Phi, psi and omega in degrees: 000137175269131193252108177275140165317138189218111175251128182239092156260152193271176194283319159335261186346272164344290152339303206270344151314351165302294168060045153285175197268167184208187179208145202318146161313127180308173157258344160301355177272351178224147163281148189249105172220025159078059156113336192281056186290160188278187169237016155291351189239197169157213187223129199015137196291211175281157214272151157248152202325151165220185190254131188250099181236149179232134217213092183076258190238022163216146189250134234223147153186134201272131171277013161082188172257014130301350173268006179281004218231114172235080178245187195248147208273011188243023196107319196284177189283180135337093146359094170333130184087343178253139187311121189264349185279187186300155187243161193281167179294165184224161200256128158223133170240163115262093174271122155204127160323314166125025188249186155278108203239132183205142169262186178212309192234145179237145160228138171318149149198170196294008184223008201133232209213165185216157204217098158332122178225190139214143188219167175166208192252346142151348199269224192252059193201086254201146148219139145355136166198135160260146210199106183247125144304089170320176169298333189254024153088027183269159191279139188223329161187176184214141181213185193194151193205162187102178182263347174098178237344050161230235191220088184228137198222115163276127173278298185195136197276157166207147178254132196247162177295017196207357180176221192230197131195137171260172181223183202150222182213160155202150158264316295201348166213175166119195173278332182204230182310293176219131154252149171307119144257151203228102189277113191242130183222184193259194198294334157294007196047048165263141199291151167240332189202172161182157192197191200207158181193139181134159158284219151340302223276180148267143240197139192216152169251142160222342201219165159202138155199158206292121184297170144258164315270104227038150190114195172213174173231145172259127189231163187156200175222165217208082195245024161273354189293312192249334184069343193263325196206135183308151175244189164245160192213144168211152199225120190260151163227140179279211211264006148279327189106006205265139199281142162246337151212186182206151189210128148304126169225167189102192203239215183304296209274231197260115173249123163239165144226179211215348182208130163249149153237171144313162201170087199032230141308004174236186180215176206214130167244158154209161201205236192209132191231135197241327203281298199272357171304147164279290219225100157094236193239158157248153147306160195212100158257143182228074197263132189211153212270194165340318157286328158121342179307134186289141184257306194201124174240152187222143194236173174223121181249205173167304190248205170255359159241092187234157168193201209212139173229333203258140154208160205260078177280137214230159113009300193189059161152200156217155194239137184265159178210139191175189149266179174214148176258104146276098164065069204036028188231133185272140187231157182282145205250092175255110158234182244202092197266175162262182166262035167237014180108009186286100193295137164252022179145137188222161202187120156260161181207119237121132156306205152257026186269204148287140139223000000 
């Protein structure tokens, strides 16, 4: 069966990407109970109806006058950063090739958005894709990168004023099993430059984001530093791809990470922690100044799996997004930081099924 690639945005999302302003949550509106929160209260309920119209293979749908409203279902005012005015229209496109297809990462560019993939054949056997979209979710071009018949995966994209760049993996070059890879191309997605990184063992890319004033940083995991268990790993670069430092981070056990943003002179990551965990695994933020030096790591629990895949820079702060294990059911997870990590406040959100 063939997996088509699928970009969906949602309304939450959008909002907070937005970053229009709102203003901080009462505090009687959220319990304080250092995270462990029910899955009664939160950030906005269910997305409300819309009108659905279809045009080929892609679907257009408005958000109606009911989406102008992002409140919290327990009462409290609007979440600092998420938008309370009207929200943009929304989308479901499906591109597929006929291949085995999956997407991972998106970016803003001057003319729509462009999307970290993969395609291939459901095995081990992957190629790399940049894959750009006008705003109204029409195909503008597709491109595959790597050398093939091995395992090349784009993880996650940034739009530069002159092209692109992904970060990702590849077996198929490098130092060992699998390396962080780092891909730079002009606007048209033609490759210009790549390079690798990592040792032996296997070493991953996940997150990217853009250095000042050029280059990058790369986040991901790294278990050639230690060999026995992954580490989080983030690797700086200029604006050639050429490394200016690369760092392990955690502890004995299994540590990753999965999103980096920028954070003033630093970058700020977040991922998953075994070592500094209370129970099992945590959400995990990780902030470090220029250099790659750690400023402050925060681990966050609620269950006995939890971890943080999405993040968010703010105003004054940053909002994490992942799961939590309630009562054996993984739920979707928000939370809500200062800039130095500090929580102000987390929210699940979910039934009683997985989300």
């Amino acid at each position: 069966m063939n997996h088509a690639l699928q970009l969906t945005f949602a309304l939450l999302f959008a909002a907070l990407t937005i970053g229009c302003p709102g203003r901080a949550p009462d505090s009687t509106a959220f319990a304080a109970d250092g995270g462990h929160n029910d899955a009664t209260g939160g950030i906005a309920s269910d997305v409300p109806a819309v009108n659905d119209t279809q045009t080929g293979d892609s679907q257009t749908a408005d958000a109606g006058p009911g989406a102008a409203d992002v409140s919290t279902a327990d009462g409290g005012s609007t979440p600092s950063g998420v938008c309370s005015g009207p929200l943009p229209k929304i989308f479901v496109k499906t591109f597929d090739s006929g291949a085995s297809e999956r997407g991972y990462g998106i970016a803003r560019h001057s003319t729509g958005y462009v999307i970290a993939a993969e395609v291939g054949d459901g095995s081990y056997k992957r190629q790399a894709q940049l894959r750009s979209i006008s705003n109204a979710g029409i195909p503008q071009w597709a491109k595959t990168y790597g050398k093939g018949g091995g395992d090349e995966t784009a993880r996650a994209v940034v739009a530069l004023k002159d092209g692109f760049a992904f970060a990702g993996e590849t077996n198929t070059q490098g130092a060992g099993s699998y390396d962080g890879w780092l891909v730079r191309t002009d606007s048209n997605g033609k490759e210009l430059w790549q390079k690798t990184f990592g040792g032996e063992k296997t070493d991953r890319f996940a997150g990217l984001a853009a250095r000042k004033p050029g280059g990058f940083v790369a986040a991901g995991t790294n278990r050639s530093i230690k060999g026995a268990q992954e580490d989080g790993w983030m690797v700086a670069t200029d604006a050639n791809g050429d490394e200016l430092w690369a760092y392990g981070y955690g502890g004995s056990h299994i540590d990753e990470l999965f999103a980096v943003v920028a954070n003033g002179d630093g970058f700020a990551a977040v991922g998953e922690n075994w070592s500094d965990a209370t129970s099992g695994t945590d959400a995990w933020l990780l902030l470090v100044d220029a250099k790659g030096k750690t400023v402050h790591s925060r681990v966050y629990g609620y269950g006995d799996k939890d971890y943080a895949r999405g993040l968010a820079r703010t105003t004054d702060g940053f909002i994490l997004t992942g799961k939590a294990s309630d009562k054996g059911n993984p739920k979707l997870w928000i939370i809500r930081t200062d800039l130095t990590g500090t929580q102000q406040w987390a929210r699940i959100r979910g039934a009683n099924q997985s989300e």
